[in-house]
Amino acid sequence: KMSKSLGNFVSLQDSTQKLGAEIIRLWCAATDYSGDLAIDDKILARVVDAYRRIRNTLRFLLANTSDFDFAKDAVALADMLEVDRYALSRTAQLQADIVGHYNATKKVFEGGHFGVYEFHPVVAKLQIFCSEDLGAFYLDVLKDRLYTTAPQSHARRSAQTALWHITQAMLRWMAPFLSFTAEEAWTVLGNGKSIFDNTYLQLSEPDADLLAKWARIRELREAVNKEIEVLRSQGQVGSSLQAQVQLTLNATDHALLQSLGEDVRFVFITSALQFEAGQTLTVQVSPSPHVKCERCWHYQVD
């Protein structure tokens, strides 16, 4: 039994040496050290996946702000597109949570406290932010605007302003446990000697009404995506841009989507989206009969 345990330890030691210090730091930060710690090759493989997700998100952010000079190109918050203002509000909301975890204290005796530095909820929330808030929604919605609008256009600069703030904030959140990655990205940005000479980015207060509005829009978008997936599984569509959507919405949701104007189809990433007022939510999706534009990939009658 002892020989088997020793063999497992040696195997695990080999694995950690191959993975490098950054993965082990992330495993440490992601582990709730108030209880028993667990580590094996499968757990480390999940940590590697989490690291790749964070790093790939950073690569997208850095690539799409590479021609952006904040001093010259930044758009004022009041002038930004609404979805960009939502993204900044969500970032500010998350930063408040993260700073709270870093500043957490625990009472150990009457009148005495000590800092506990809750790393594991920070890691979990950072992963969700990268995969769901950014990867599955905001960055997905932005691609058309970033890649097909004029380089100096207001729409593109608005998006880049939001991405710049998100990048600056995110690097500071991850620096305590992904120090090498944060420092590497900081060097690419050319922001100064070291990220550790800086404090948290100053962000505007989260807009509660805006957060609530876009949370509902994301729920509607998820309902549409589920129906598109049904057609995709049947081989009727490939990209979501190949689908056209008809929605029936209650009065509140109808007003919500109406406020987006022509941008509604970009938010839902479909070539055509129509909606009408009704009693309950219904979603009808069908393949577009039109031709694909080779520039923007939307299916349009013209």
Coordinates of N, CA and C in Angstrom, one line a residue, residues 64-176:
N64 N -7.8 42.7 -29.6 CA -8.8 43.7 -30.1 C -8.7 45.1 -29.5
T65 N -7.7 45.3 -28.7 CA -7.4 46.6 -28.2 C -5.9 47.0 -28.7
S66 N -5.4 46.3 -29.6 CA -4.0 46.5 -30.0 C -3.8 47.8 -30.8
D67 N -4.9 48.3 -31.4 CA -4.8 49.6 -32.1 C -5.6 50.7 -31.4
F68 N -5.8 50.5 -30.1 CA -6.6 51.4 -29.3 C -5.7 52.2 -28.3
D69 N -5.7 53.5 -28.4 CA -5.0 54.4 -27.5 C -6.0 55.1 -26.6
F70 N -6.0 54.7 -25.4 CA -7.1 55.2 -24.5 C -7.1 56.7 -24.4
A71 N -6.0 57.4 -24.4 CA -5.9 58.8 -24.3 C -6.6 59.5 -25.5
K72 N -6.5 58.9 -26.7 CA -7.0 59.5 -27.9 C -8.3 58.9 -28.4
D73 N -8.6 57.6 -28.2 CA -9.7 56.9 -28.8 C -10.8 56.6 -27.8
A74 N -10.7 56.8 -26.5 CA -11.7 56.4 -25.6 C -13.0 57.2 -25.8
V75 N -14.1 56.5 -25.6 CA -15.4 57.1 -25.7 C -16.0 57.3 -24.3
A76 N -16.6 58.5 -24.0 CA -17.1 58.7 -22.7 C -18.2 57.7 -22.4
L77 N -18.4 57.4 -21.1 CA -19.3 56.4 -20.7 C -20.7 56.8 -21.2
A78 N -21.1 58.0 -21.1 CA -22.5 58.4 -21.5 C -22.7 58.2 -23.0
D79 N -21.6 58.2 -23.8 CA -21.8 58.1 -25.2 C -21.6 56.7 -25.8
M80 N -21.3 55.8 -24.9 CA -21.1 54.4 -25.3 C -22.4 53.7 -25.7
L81 N -22.3 52.7 -26.5 CA -23.5 51.9 -26.8 C -23.9 51.2 -25.5
E82 N -25.2 50.9 -25.5 CA -25.8 50.4 -24.2 C -25.2 49.1 -23.8
V83 N -25.0 48.2 -24.7 CA -24.4 46.9 -24.4 C -23.0 47.0 -23.8
D84 N -22.3 48.0 -24.3 CA -21.0 48.3 -23.8 C -21.0 48.8 -22.3
R85 N -22.0 49.7 -22.1 CA -22.2 50.2 -20.7 C -22.6 49.1 -19.8
Y86 N -23.4 48.2 -20.3 CA -23.8 47.0 -19.5 C -22.6 46.2 -19.1
A87 N -21.7 46.0 -20.1 CA -20.5 45.2 -19.8 C -19.7 45.8 -18.8
L88 N -19.6 47.1 -18.8 CA -18.8 47.8 -17.7 C -19.5 47.8 -16.4
S89 N -20.8 47.8 -16.4 CA -21.5 47.7 -15.1 C -21.4 46.3 -14.5
R90 N -21.4 45.3 -15.4 CA -21.2 43.9 -14.9 C -19.8 43.7 -14.4
T91 N -18.8 44.4 -15.0 CA -17.4 44.3 -14.6 C -17.3 45.0 -13.2
A92 N -17.9 46.1 -13.0 CA -17.8 46.8 -11.8 C -18.5 46.0 -10.7
Q93 N -19.6 45.4 -11.0 CA -20.3 44.6 -10.0 C -19.5 43.4 -9.6
L94 N -18.8 42.7 -10.5 CA -17.9 41.6 -10.2 C -16.7 42.1 -9.4
Q95 N -16.1 43.2 -9.7 CA -15.0 43.7 -9.0 C -15.3 44.0 -7.5
A96 N -16.5 44.5 -7.3 CA -16.9 44.7 -5.9 C -17.0 43.4 -5.1
D97 N -17.5 42.3 -5.8 CA -17.5 41.0 -5.1 C -16.0 40.5 -4.9
I98 N -15.2 40.6 -5.9 CA -13.8 40.1 -5.8 C -13.0 40.8 -4.7
V99 N -13.1 42.2 -4.7 CA -12.4 42.9 -3.6 C -13.0 42.5 -2.2
G100 N -14.2 42.2 -2.2 CA -14.8 41.8 -0.9 C -14.2 40.5 -0.4
H101 N -14.0 39.5 -1.4 CA -13.3 38.3 -1.1 C -11.9 38.5 -0.7
Y102 N -11.2 39.4 -1.3 CA -9.8 39.6 -1.0 C -9.6 40.3 0.4
N103 N -10.6 41.1 0.7 CA -10.6 41.8 2.0 C -11.3 41.1 3.1
A104 N -11.7 39.8 2.9 CA -12.5 39.1 3.9 C -11.8 38.9 5.2
T105 N -12.5 39.0 6.3 CA -11.9 38.7 7.6 C -12.7 37.7 8.3
K106 N -12.1 37.1 9.3 CA -12.8 36.0 10.1 C -12.5 36.3 11.5
K107 N -13.6 36.2 12.3 CA -13.4 36.4 13.8 C -12.9 35.1 14.4
V108 N -11.8 35.2 15.1 CA -11.2 34.0 15.7 C -11.3 33.9 17.2
F109 N -11.5 35.1 17.8 CA -11.8 35.1 19.2 C -12.5 36.4 19.5
E110 N -13.0 36.6 20.7 CA -13.7 37.7 21.0 C -12.9 39.0 20.8
G111 N -13.4 39.8 19.9 CA -12.7 41.1 19.6 C -11.5 41.0 18.7
G112 N -11.2 39.8 18.1 CA -10.1 39.7 17.2 C -10.5 39.1 15.9
H113 N -9.8 39.7 14.8 CA -10.1 39.2 13.4 C -8.8 39.0 12.7
F114 N -8.8 38.2 11.7 CA -7.6 38.1 10.8 C -8.1 38.0 9.4
G115 N -7.3 38.4 8.4 CA -7.6 38.3 7.0 C -7.6 36.9 6.5
V116 N -8.6 36.4 5.8 CA -8.6 35.1 5.3 C -8.3 35.0 3.7
Y117 N -8.4 36.1 3.0 CA -8.1 36.1 1.6 C -8.7 34.9 0.9
E118 N -10.0 35.1 0.6 CA -10.8 34.0 0.0 C -10.5 33.9 -1.5
F119 N -9.4 33.1 -1.9 CA -9.0 33.0 -3.3 C -10.0 32.2 -4.1
H120 N -10.5 31.1 -3.5 CA -11.2 30.1 -4.3 C -12.5 30.7 -4.9
P121 N -13.3 31.5 -4.2 CA -14.4 32.1 -4.9 C -14.1 33.1 -6.0
V122 N -12.9 33.8 -5.8 CA -12.4 34.7 -6.8 C -12.1 33.9 -8.1
V123 N -11.4 32.8 -8.0 CA -11.1 32.0 -9.2 C -12.4 31.5 -9.8
A124 N -13.3 31.0 -9.0 CA -14.6 30.5 -9.6 C -15.3 31.6 -10.4
K125 N -15.4 32.8 -9.8 CA -16.1 33.9 -10.4 C -15.4 34.4 -11.6
L126 N -14.1 34.4 -11.6 CA -13.3 34.8 -12.8 C -13.5 33.9 -13.9
Q127 N -13.6 32.6 -13.7 CA -13.9 31.6 -14.7 C -15.2 31.8 -15.3
I128 N -16.3 32.0 -14.5 CA -17.6 32.2 -15.0 C -17.7 33.5 -15.8
F129 N -17.0 34.5 -15.4 CA -17.0 35.8 -16.1 C -16.4 35.6 -17.5
C130 N -15.3 34.9 -17.6 CA -14.6 34.6 -18.8 C -15.5 33.8 -19.8
S131 N -16.1 32.7 -19.2 CA -16.8 31.8 -20.1 C -18.2 32.2 -20.4
E132 N -18.9 32.8 -19.4 CA -20.3 33.1 -19.6 C -20.6 34.6 -20.0
D133 N -20.1 35.5 -19.1 CA -20.4 36.9 -19.4 C -19.6 37.4 -20.6
L134 N -18.4 37.0 -20.8 CA -17.6 37.4 -21.9 C -17.7 36.5 -23.1
G135 N -17.2 35.2 -23.0 CA -17.2 34.3 -24.1 C -18.5 33.9 -24.7
A136 N -19.5 33.6 -23.8 CA -20.8 33.2 -24.4 C -21.7 34.3 -24.7
F137 N -21.4 35.5 -24.3 CA -22.3 36.6 -24.6 C -21.6 37.9 -25.1
Y138 N -20.9 38.6 -24.3 CA -20.5 40.0 -24.7 C -19.5 39.9 -25.9
L139 N -18.4 39.1 -25.8 CA -17.5 39.0 -26.9 C -18.0 38.4 -28.1
D140 N -19.0 37.5 -27.9 CA -19.7 36.9 -29.1 C -20.5 38.0 -29.9
V141 N -21.2 38.8 -29.1 CA -22.0 39.9 -29.7 C -21.1 40.9 -30.4
L142 N -19.9 41.2 -29.8 CA -19.0 42.2 -30.3 C -18.3 41.9 -31.7
K143 N -18.2 40.6 -32.0 CA -17.3 40.3 -33.1 C -17.7 41.0 -34.4
D144 N -19.0 41.0 -34.7 CA -19.4 41.7 -36.0 C -19.0 43.2 -35.9
R145 N -19.2 43.8 -34.8 CA -18.8 45.2 -34.7 C -17.3 45.5 -34.8
L146 N -16.6 44.6 -34.1 CA -15.1 44.8 -34.1 C -14.5 44.5 -35.5
Y147 N -15.1 43.6 -36.2 CA -14.4 43.1 -37.4 C -15.0 43.7 -38.7
T148 N -16.2 44.3 -38.7 CA -16.8 44.8 -39.9 C -17.1 46.3 -40.0
T149 N -17.0 47.0 -38.9 CA -17.2 48.4 -38.9 C -15.8 49.1 -39.1
A150 N -15.9 50.4 -39.5 CA -14.7 51.1 -39.8 C -13.8 51.2 -38.6
P151 N -12.5 51.2 -38.8 CA -11.5 51.2 -37.6 C -11.7 52.3 -36.7
Q152 N -12.0 53.5 -37.2 CA -12.2 54.7 -36.3 C -13.6 55.0 -36.0
S153 N -14.5 54.1 -36.3 CA -16.0 54.4 -36.1 C -16.3 54.4 -34.6
H154 N -17.4 55.2 -34.3 CA -17.8 55.3 -32.9 C -18.2 54.0 -32.4
A155 N -18.9 53.1 -33.1 CA -19.3 51.8 -32.7 C -18.1 50.9 -32.2
R156 N -17.1 50.9 -33.1 CA -15.9 50.1 -32.7 C -15.1 50.7 -31.6
R157 N -15.0 52.0 -31.5 CA -14.2 52.6 -30.4 C -15.0 52.5 -29.1
S158 N -16.3 52.5 -29.2 CA -17.1 52.2 -27.9 C -16.8 50.8 -27.4
A159 N -16.8 49.9 -28.3 CA -16.5 48.5 -27.9 C -15.1 48.4 -27.3
Q160 N -14.1 49.0 -28.0 CA -12.8 48.9 -27.5 C -12.6 49.6 -26.2
T161 N -13.3 50.7 -25.9 CA -13.2 51.4 -24.6 C -13.7 50.4 -23.5
A162 N -14.8 49.7 -23.8 CA -15.2 48.7 -22.8 C -14.2 47.6 -22.6
L163 N -13.6 47.1 -23.7 CA -12.6 46.0 -23.6 C -11.4 46.5 -22.9
W164 N -11.0 47.7 -23.1 CA -9.8 48.3 -22.4 C -10.0 48.2 -20.9
H165 N -11.2 48.7 -20.4 CA -11.5 48.7 -19.0 C -11.5 47.3 -18.4
I166 N -12.2 46.4 -19.2 CA -12.3 45.0 -18.7 C -10.9 44.4 -18.6
T167 N -10.0 44.6 -19.6 CA -8.7 44.1 -19.5 C -7.9 44.6 -18.3
Q168 N -7.9 45.9 -18.1 CA -7.2 46.5 -17.0 C -7.7 46.0 -15.7
A169 N -9.0 45.9 -15.5 CA -9.6 45.4 -14.3 C -9.3 43.9 -14.1
M170 N -9.4 43.1 -15.1 CA -9.3 41.7 -15.0 C -7.8 41.3 -14.6
L171 N -6.8 42.0 -15.2 CA -5.4 41.7 -14.9 C -5.1 41.9 -13.4
R172 N -5.7 42.9 -12.9 CA -5.5 43.2 -11.4 C -6.2 42.2 -10.6
W173 N -7.3 41.7 -11.0 CA -8.0 40.6 -10.2 C -7.2 39.4 -10.1
M174 N -6.6 39.0 -11.2 CA -5.9 37.7 -11.3 C -4.4 37.7 -10.9
A175 N -3.9 38.9 -10.8 CA -2.4 39.1 -10.4 C -2.0 38.3 -9.2
P176 N -2.8 38.3 -8.1 CA -2.4 37.6 -6.9 C -2.1 36.1 -7.1

